[in-house]
Structures are given as C-alpha cells and as structure tokens.
Tab-separated table of C-alpha atoms in Angstrom:
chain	number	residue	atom	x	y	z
G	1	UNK	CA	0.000	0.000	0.000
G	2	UNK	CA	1.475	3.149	-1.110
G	3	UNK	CA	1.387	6.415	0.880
G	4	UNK	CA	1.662	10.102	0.223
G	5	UNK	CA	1.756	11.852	3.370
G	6	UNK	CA	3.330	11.503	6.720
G	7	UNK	CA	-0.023	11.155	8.360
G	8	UNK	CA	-0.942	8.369	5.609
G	9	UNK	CA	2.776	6.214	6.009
G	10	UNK	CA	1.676	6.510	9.913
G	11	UNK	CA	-1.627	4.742	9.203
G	12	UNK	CA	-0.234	2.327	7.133
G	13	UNK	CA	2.626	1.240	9.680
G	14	UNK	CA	-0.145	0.930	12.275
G	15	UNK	CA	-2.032	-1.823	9.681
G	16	UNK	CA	0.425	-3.804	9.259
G	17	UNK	CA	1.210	-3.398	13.247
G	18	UNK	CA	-2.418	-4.827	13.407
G	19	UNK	CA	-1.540	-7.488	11.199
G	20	UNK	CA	1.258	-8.279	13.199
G	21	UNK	CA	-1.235	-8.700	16.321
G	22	UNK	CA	-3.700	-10.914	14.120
G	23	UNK	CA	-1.247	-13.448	12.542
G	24	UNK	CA	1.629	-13.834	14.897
G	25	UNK	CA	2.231	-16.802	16.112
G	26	UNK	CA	3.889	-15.629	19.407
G	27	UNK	CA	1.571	-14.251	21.988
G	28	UNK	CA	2.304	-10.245	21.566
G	29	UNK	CA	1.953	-8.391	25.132
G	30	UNK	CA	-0.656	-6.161	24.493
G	31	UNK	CA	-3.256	-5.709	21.582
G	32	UNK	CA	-2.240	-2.113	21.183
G	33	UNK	CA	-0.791	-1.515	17.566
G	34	UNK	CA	1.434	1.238	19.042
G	35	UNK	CA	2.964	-0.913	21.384
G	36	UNK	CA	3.941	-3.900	18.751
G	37	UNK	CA	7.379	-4.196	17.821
G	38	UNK	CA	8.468	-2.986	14.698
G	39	UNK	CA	10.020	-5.699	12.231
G	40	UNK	CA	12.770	-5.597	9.620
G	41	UNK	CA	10.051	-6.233	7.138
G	42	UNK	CA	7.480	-3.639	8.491
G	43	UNK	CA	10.278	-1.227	8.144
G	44	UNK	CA	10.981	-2.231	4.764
G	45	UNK	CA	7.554	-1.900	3.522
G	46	UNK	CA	7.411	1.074	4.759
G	47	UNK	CA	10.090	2.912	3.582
G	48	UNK	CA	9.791	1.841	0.118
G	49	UNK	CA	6.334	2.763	-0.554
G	50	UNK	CA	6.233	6.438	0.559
G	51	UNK	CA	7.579	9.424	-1.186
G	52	UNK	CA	11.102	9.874	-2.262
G	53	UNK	CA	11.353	13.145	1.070
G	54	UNK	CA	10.189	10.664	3.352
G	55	UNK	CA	11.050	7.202	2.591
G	56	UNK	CA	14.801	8.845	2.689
G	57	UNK	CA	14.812	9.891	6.148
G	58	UNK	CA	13.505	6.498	6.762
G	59	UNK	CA	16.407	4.967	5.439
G	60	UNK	CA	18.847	7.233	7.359
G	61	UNK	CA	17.349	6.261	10.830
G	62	UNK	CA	18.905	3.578	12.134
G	63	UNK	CA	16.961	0.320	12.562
G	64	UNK	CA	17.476	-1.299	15.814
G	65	UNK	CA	16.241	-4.205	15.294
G	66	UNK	CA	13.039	-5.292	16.697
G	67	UNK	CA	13.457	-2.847	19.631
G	68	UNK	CA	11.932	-0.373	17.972
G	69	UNK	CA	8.186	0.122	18.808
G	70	UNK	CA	5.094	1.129	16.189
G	71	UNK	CA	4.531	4.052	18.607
G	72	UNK	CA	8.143	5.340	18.943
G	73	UNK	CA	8.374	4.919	14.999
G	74	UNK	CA	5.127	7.109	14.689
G	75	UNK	CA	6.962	9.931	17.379
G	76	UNK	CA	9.809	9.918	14.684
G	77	UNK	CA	8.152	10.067	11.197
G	78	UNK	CA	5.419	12.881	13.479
G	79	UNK	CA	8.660	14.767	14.609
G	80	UNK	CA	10.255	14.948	11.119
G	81	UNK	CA	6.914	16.199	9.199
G	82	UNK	CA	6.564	18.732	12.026
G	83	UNK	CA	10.558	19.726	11.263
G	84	UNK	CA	9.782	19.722	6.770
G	85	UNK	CA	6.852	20.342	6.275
G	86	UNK	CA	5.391	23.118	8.876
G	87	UNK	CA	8.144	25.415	7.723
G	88	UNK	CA	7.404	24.219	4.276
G	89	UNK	CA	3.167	25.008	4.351
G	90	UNK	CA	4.723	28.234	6.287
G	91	UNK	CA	6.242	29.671	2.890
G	92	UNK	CA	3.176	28.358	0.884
G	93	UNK	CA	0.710	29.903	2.731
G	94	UNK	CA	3.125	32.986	2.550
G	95	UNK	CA	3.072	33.258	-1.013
G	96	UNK	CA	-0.808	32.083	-1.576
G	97	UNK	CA	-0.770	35.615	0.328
G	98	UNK	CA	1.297	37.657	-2.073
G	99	UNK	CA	-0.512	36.193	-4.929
G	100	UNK	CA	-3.767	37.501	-3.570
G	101	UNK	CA	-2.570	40.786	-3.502
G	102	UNK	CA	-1.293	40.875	-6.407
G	103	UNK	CA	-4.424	39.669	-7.355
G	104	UNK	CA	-5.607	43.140	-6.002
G	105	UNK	CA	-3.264	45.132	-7.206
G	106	UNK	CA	-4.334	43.943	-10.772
G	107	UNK	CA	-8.571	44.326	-10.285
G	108	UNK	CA	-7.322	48.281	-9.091
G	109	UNK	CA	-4.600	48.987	-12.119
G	110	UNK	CA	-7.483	48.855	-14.566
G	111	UNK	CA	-9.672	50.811	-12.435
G	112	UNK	CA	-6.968	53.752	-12.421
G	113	UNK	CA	-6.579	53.230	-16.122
G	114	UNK	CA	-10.334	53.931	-16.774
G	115	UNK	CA	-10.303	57.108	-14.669
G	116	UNK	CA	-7.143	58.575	-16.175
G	117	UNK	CA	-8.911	57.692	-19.353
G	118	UNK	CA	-12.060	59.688	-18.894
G	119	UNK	CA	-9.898	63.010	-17.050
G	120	UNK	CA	-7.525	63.025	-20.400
G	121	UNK	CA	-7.618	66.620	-20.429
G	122	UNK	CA	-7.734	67.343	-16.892
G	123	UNK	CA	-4.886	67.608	-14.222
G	124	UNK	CA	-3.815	64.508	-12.586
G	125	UNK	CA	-2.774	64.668	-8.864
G	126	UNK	CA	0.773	65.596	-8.853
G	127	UNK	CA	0.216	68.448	-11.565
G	128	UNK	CA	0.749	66.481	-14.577
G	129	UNK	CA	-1.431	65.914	-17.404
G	130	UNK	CA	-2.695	62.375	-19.048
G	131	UNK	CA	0.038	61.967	-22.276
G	132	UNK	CA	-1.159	58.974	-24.378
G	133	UNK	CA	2.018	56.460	-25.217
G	134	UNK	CA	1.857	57.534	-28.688
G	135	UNK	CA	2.742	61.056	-28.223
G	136	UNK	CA	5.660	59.915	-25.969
G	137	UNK	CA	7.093	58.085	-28.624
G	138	UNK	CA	6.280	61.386	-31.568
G	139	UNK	CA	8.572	63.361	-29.609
C-alpha cells in the first residue's frame, strides 16, 4: 500500500502493526498496535512505498532491530513532518498571500486606467497631465 503523506505512512505502519497482532504466532503483550514491535520487514515496507522526502529519512534512521516500537516509529516520522513540512506550508501559505494581492493590485490597475482615461484633459494629482504612449514616442 502506497502512501503520500506523513499522516498516511503513519496509518499504514499501524495496519500492518495490526496485522502483526492478528497473525503472529507468538503471543504479543498487548493488543495495542502502538505498542507492537516494529520488524525488519514492516520497516521495509514502509520505507519503500512512501515518497522519495520521506522514505529517505527512513532509510537514514537507524533500525534497531526489533526494539523499535510502532509508537516510537510514529513519534519519529510525526517529529520529522513537524521539522519539513510546517516550515514548508509556512512559505506556501506565505506566497498564496502575495498572490492575492497581487491579485488586487491587478482588479485596481485597470480601475486607475479607466479614470485617467475619462480626465484626459484634466490635471492629474501631482500636476501632470494624461500623455497617451503615442505622443511619448512622436517626440
């Protein structure tokens, strides 16, 4: 099973924790999926079906083999999306802010266009008066 976010490659490693409680033949100590040790080939499966960001911090952790719980595996792969990708929805959300107002900017340029258009002979603000482009260019 393939996953694309953090939240998603948690999920999934707490399925196949649950398989691990269903089909084992030793008796596991509790029924919790957080609590089930984490095997070489949960680990596996789990770091080579994510994303390419996430499956490689999952390769640079060290595996201690079958030590390792579901739950303190879920603390990691929770602390590292808090560390990439907070900062990372930070800057999005940043610039989904500038593009709005540039949005703006753009709905009130034409707006100012129209009423320099209709004052052409008038006196704009700072004493000057409307000059079309294509007597800029006759002189």
């Amino acid at each position: 099973m393939t996953w694309k976010t953090m939240e998603e490659g948690i999920q999934c490693l707490r399925e196949m924790a649950l398989l691990e409680i269903l089909f084992e033949k030793d008796e596991q100590p509790s029924h919790n999926p957080d609590d089930v040790r984490c095997t070489s080939q949960m680990w596996r499966s789990l770091s080579q079906q994510g994303p390419p960001v996430n499956t490689n911090f999952l390769a640079s952790l060290h595996f201690e083999g079958n030590r390792e719980t579901v739950g303190s595996v879920m603390n990691k792969l929770r602390m590292f999306d808090s560390m990439v990708h907070t900062p990372l929805r930070a800057h999005i959300s940043t610039i989904e802010t500038m593009v709005e107002s540039l949005k703006a900017l753009t709905t009130e340029v034409p707006d100012e266009q129209k009423k320099l258009r209709g004052d052409e002979g008038k006196q704009l603000p700072h004493g000057t008066s409307a000059t079309r482009a294509s007597e800029v260019r006759a002189r």
